[in-house]
JSON list of C-alpha atoms in Angstrom, two decimals:
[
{"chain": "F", "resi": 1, "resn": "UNK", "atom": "CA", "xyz": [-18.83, -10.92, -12.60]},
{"chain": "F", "resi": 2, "resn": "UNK", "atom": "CA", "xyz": [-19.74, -10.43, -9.12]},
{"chain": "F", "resi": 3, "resn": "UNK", "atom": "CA", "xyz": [-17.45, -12.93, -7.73]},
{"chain": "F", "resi": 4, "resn": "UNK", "atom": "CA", "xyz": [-14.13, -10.56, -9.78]},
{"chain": "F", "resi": 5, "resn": "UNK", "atom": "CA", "xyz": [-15.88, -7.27, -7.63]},
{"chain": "F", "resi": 6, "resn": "UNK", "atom": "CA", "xyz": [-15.53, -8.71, -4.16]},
{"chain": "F", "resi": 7, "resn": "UNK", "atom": "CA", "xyz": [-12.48, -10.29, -4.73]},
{"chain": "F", "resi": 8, "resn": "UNK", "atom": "CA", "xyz": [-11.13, -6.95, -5.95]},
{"chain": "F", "resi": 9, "resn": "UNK", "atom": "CA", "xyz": [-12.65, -5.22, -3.17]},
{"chain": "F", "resi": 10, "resn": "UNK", "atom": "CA", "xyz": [-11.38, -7.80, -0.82]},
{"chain": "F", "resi": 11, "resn": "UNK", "atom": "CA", "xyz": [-7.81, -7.27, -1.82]},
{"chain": "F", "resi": 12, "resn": "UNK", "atom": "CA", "xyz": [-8.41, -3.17, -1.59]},
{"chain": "F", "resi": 13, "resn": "UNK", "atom": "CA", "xyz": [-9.26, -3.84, 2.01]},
{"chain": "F", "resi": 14, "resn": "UNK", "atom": "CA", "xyz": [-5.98, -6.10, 2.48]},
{"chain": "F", "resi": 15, "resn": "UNK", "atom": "CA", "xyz": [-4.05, -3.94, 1.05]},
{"chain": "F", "resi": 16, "resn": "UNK", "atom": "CA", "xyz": [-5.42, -0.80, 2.99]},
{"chain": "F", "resi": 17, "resn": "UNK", "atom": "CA", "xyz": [-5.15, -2.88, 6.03]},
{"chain": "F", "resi": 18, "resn": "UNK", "atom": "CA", "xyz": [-1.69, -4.04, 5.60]},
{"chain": "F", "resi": 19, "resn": "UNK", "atom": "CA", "xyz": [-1.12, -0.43, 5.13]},
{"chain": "F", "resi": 20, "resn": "UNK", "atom": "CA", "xyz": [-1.72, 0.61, 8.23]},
{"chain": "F", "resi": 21, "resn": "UNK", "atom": "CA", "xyz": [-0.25, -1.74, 10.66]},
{"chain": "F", "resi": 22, "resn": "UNK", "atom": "CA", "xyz": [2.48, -3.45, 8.27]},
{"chain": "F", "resi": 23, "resn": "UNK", "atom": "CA", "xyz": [5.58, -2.34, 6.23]},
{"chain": "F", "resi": 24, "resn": "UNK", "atom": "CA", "xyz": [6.18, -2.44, 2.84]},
{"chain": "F", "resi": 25, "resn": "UNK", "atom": "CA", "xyz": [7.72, -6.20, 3.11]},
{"chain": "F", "resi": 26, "resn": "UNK", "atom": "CA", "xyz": [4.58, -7.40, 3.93]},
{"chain": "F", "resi": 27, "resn": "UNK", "atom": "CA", "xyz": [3.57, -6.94, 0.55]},
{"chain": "F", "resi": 28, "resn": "UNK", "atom": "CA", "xyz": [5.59, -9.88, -0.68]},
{"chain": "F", "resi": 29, "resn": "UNK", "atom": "CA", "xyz": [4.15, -12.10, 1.88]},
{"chain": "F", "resi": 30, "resn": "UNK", "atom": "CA", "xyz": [0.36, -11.06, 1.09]},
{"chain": "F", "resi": 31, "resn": "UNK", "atom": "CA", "xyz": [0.30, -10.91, -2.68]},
{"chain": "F", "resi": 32, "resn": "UNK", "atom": "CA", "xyz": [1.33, -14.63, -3.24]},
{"chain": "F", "resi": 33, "resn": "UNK", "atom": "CA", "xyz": [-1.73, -15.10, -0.96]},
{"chain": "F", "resi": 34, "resn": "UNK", "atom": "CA", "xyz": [-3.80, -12.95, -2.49]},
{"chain": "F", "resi": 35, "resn": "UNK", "atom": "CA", "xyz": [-2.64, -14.72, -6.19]},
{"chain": "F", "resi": 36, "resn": "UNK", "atom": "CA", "xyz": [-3.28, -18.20, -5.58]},
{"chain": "F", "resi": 37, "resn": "UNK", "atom": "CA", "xyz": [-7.23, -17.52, -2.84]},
{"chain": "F", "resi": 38, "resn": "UNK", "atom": "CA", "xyz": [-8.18, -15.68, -6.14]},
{"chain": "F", "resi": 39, "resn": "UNK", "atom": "CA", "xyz": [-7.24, -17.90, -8.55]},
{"chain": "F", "resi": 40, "resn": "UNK", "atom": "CA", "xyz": [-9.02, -20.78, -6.34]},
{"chain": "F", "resi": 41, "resn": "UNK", "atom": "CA", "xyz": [-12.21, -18.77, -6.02]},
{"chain": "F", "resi": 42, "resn": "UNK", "atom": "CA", "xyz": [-12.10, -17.92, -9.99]},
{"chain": "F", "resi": 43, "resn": "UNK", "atom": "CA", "xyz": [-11.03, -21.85, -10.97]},
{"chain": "F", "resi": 44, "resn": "UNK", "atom": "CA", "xyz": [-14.57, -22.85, -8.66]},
{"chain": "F", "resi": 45, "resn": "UNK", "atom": "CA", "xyz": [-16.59, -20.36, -10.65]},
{"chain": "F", "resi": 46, "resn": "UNK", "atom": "CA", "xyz": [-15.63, -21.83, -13.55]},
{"chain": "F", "resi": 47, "resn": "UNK", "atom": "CA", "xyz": [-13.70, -18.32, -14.73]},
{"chain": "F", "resi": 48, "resn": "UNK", "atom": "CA", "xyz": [-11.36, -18.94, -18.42]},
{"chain": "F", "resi": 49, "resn": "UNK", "atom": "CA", "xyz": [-7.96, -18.12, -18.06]},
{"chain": "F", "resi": 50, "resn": "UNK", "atom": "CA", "xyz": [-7.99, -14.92, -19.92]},
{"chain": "F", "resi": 51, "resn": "UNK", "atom": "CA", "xyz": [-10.42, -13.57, -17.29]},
{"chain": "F", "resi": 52, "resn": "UNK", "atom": "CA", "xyz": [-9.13, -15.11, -14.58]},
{"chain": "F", "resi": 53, "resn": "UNK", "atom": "CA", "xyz": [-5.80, -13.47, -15.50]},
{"chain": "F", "resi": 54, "resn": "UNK", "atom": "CA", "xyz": [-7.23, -10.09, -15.51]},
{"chain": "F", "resi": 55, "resn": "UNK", "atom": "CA", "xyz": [-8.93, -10.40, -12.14]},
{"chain": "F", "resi": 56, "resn": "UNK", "atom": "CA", "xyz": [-5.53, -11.39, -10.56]},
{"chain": "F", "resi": 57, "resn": "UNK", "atom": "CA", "xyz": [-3.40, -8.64, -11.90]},
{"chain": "F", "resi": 58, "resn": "UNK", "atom": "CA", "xyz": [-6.40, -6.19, -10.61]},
{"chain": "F", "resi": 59, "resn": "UNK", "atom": "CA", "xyz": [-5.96, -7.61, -7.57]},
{"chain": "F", "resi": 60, "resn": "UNK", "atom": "CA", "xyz": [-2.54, -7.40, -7.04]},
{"chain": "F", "resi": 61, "resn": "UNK", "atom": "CA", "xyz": [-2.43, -4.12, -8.64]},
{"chain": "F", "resi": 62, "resn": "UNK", "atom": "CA", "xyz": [-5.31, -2.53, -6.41]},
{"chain": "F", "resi": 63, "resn": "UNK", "atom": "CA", "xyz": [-3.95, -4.43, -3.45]},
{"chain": "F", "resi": 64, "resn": "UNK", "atom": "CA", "xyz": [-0.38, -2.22, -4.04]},
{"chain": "F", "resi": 65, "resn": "UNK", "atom": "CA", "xyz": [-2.54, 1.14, -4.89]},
{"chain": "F", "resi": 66, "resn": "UNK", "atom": "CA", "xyz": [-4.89, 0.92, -1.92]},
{"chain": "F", "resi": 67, "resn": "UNK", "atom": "CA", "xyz": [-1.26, -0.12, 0.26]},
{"chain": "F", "resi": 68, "resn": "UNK", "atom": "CA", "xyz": [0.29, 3.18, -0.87]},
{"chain": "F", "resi": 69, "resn": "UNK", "atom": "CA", "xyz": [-3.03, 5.32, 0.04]},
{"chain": "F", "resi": 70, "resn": "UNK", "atom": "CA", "xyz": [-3.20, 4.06, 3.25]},
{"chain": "F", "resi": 71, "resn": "UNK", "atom": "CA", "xyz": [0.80, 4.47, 3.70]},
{"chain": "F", "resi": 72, "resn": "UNK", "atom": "CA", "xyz": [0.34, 8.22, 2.20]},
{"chain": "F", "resi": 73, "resn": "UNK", "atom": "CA", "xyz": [-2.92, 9.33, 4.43]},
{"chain": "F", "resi": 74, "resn": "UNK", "atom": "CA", "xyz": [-1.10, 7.62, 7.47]},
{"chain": "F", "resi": 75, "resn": "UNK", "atom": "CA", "xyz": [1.83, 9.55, 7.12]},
{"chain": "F", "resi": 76, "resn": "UNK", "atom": "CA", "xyz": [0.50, 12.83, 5.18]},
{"chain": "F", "resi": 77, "resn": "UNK", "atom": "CA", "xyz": [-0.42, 14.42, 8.66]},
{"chain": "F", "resi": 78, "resn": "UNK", "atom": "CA", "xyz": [2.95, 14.67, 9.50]},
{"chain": "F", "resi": 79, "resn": "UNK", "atom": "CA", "xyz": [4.28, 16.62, 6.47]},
{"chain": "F", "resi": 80, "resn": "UNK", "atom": "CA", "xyz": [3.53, 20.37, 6.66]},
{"chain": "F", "resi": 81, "resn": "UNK", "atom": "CA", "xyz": [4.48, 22.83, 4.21]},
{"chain": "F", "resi": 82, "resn": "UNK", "atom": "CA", "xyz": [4.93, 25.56, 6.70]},
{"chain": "F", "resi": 83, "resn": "UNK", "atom": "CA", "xyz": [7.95, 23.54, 7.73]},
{"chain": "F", "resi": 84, "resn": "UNK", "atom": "CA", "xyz": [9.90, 23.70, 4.74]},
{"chain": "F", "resi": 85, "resn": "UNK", "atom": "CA", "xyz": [8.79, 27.27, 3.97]},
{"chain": "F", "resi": 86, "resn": "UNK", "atom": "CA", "xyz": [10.02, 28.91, 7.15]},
{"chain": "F", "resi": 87, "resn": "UNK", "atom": "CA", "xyz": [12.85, 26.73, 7.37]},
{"chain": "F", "resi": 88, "resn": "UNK", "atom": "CA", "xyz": [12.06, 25.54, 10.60]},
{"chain": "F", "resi": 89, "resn": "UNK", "atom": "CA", "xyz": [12.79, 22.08, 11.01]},
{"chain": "F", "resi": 90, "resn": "UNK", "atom": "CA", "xyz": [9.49, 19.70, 11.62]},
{"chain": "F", "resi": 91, "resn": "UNK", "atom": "CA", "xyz": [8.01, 17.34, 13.93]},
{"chain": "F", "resi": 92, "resn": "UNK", "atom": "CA", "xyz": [10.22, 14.69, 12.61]},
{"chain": "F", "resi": 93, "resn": "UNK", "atom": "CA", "xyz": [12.95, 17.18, 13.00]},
{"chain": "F", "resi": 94, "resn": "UNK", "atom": "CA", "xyz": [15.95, 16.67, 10.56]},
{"chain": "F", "resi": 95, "resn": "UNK", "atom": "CA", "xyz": [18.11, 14.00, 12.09]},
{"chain": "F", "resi": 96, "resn": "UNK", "atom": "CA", "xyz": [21.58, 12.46, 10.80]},
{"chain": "F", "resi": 97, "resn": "UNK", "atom": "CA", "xyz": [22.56, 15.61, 9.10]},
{"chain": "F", "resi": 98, "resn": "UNK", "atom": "CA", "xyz": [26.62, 16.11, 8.70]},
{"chain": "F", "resi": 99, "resn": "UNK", "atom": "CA", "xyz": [28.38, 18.55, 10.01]},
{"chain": "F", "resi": 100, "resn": "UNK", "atom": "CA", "xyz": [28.40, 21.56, 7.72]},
{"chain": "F", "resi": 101, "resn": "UNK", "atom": "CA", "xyz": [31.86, 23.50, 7.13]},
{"chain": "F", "resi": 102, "resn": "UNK", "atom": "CA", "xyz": [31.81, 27.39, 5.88]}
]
């Protein structure tokens, strides 16, 4: 049971990780990875299929949670509801905005 907790932990630390220095895509690259190191690990420890099973989908699904955390903290600093209150455009200003006829 220990072996399912760092390998779930593992892939929360990927996914934060890939979070910050990585786009979305990367996602598609890492959880293949992440799939077939934890099924290795859980096939050596001897792990039944049902369990094993579990532990990958709680991987992958942890590894996508702890992706979107790190994507939401990383870009929560920017957002400001002051900005949208006072109308007052933000730091990311409001770009590719059509002309507007009366």
């Amino acid at each position: 049971m220990t072996i399912a907790i760092v390998l779930i932990v593992a892939s929360a630390l990927v996914g934060i990780a890939t979070g910050y220095f990585f786009r979305i895509w990367a996602l598609v690259v890492i959880a293949p990875v992440i799939a077939i190191l934890s099924a290795v690990v859980l096939r050596s420890y001897e792990f039944g299929m049902l369990a094993g099973v579990s532990v990958i989908a709680a991987c992958l699904a942890i590894c996508q949670l702890a992706y979107l955390a790190a994507t939401f903290l990383l870009d929560a600093r920017h957002i400001s509801i002051h900005d949208e209150i006072n109308g007052q455009p933000g730091e990311q200003g409001e770009r590719k905005i059509g002309r507007q006829h009366e």
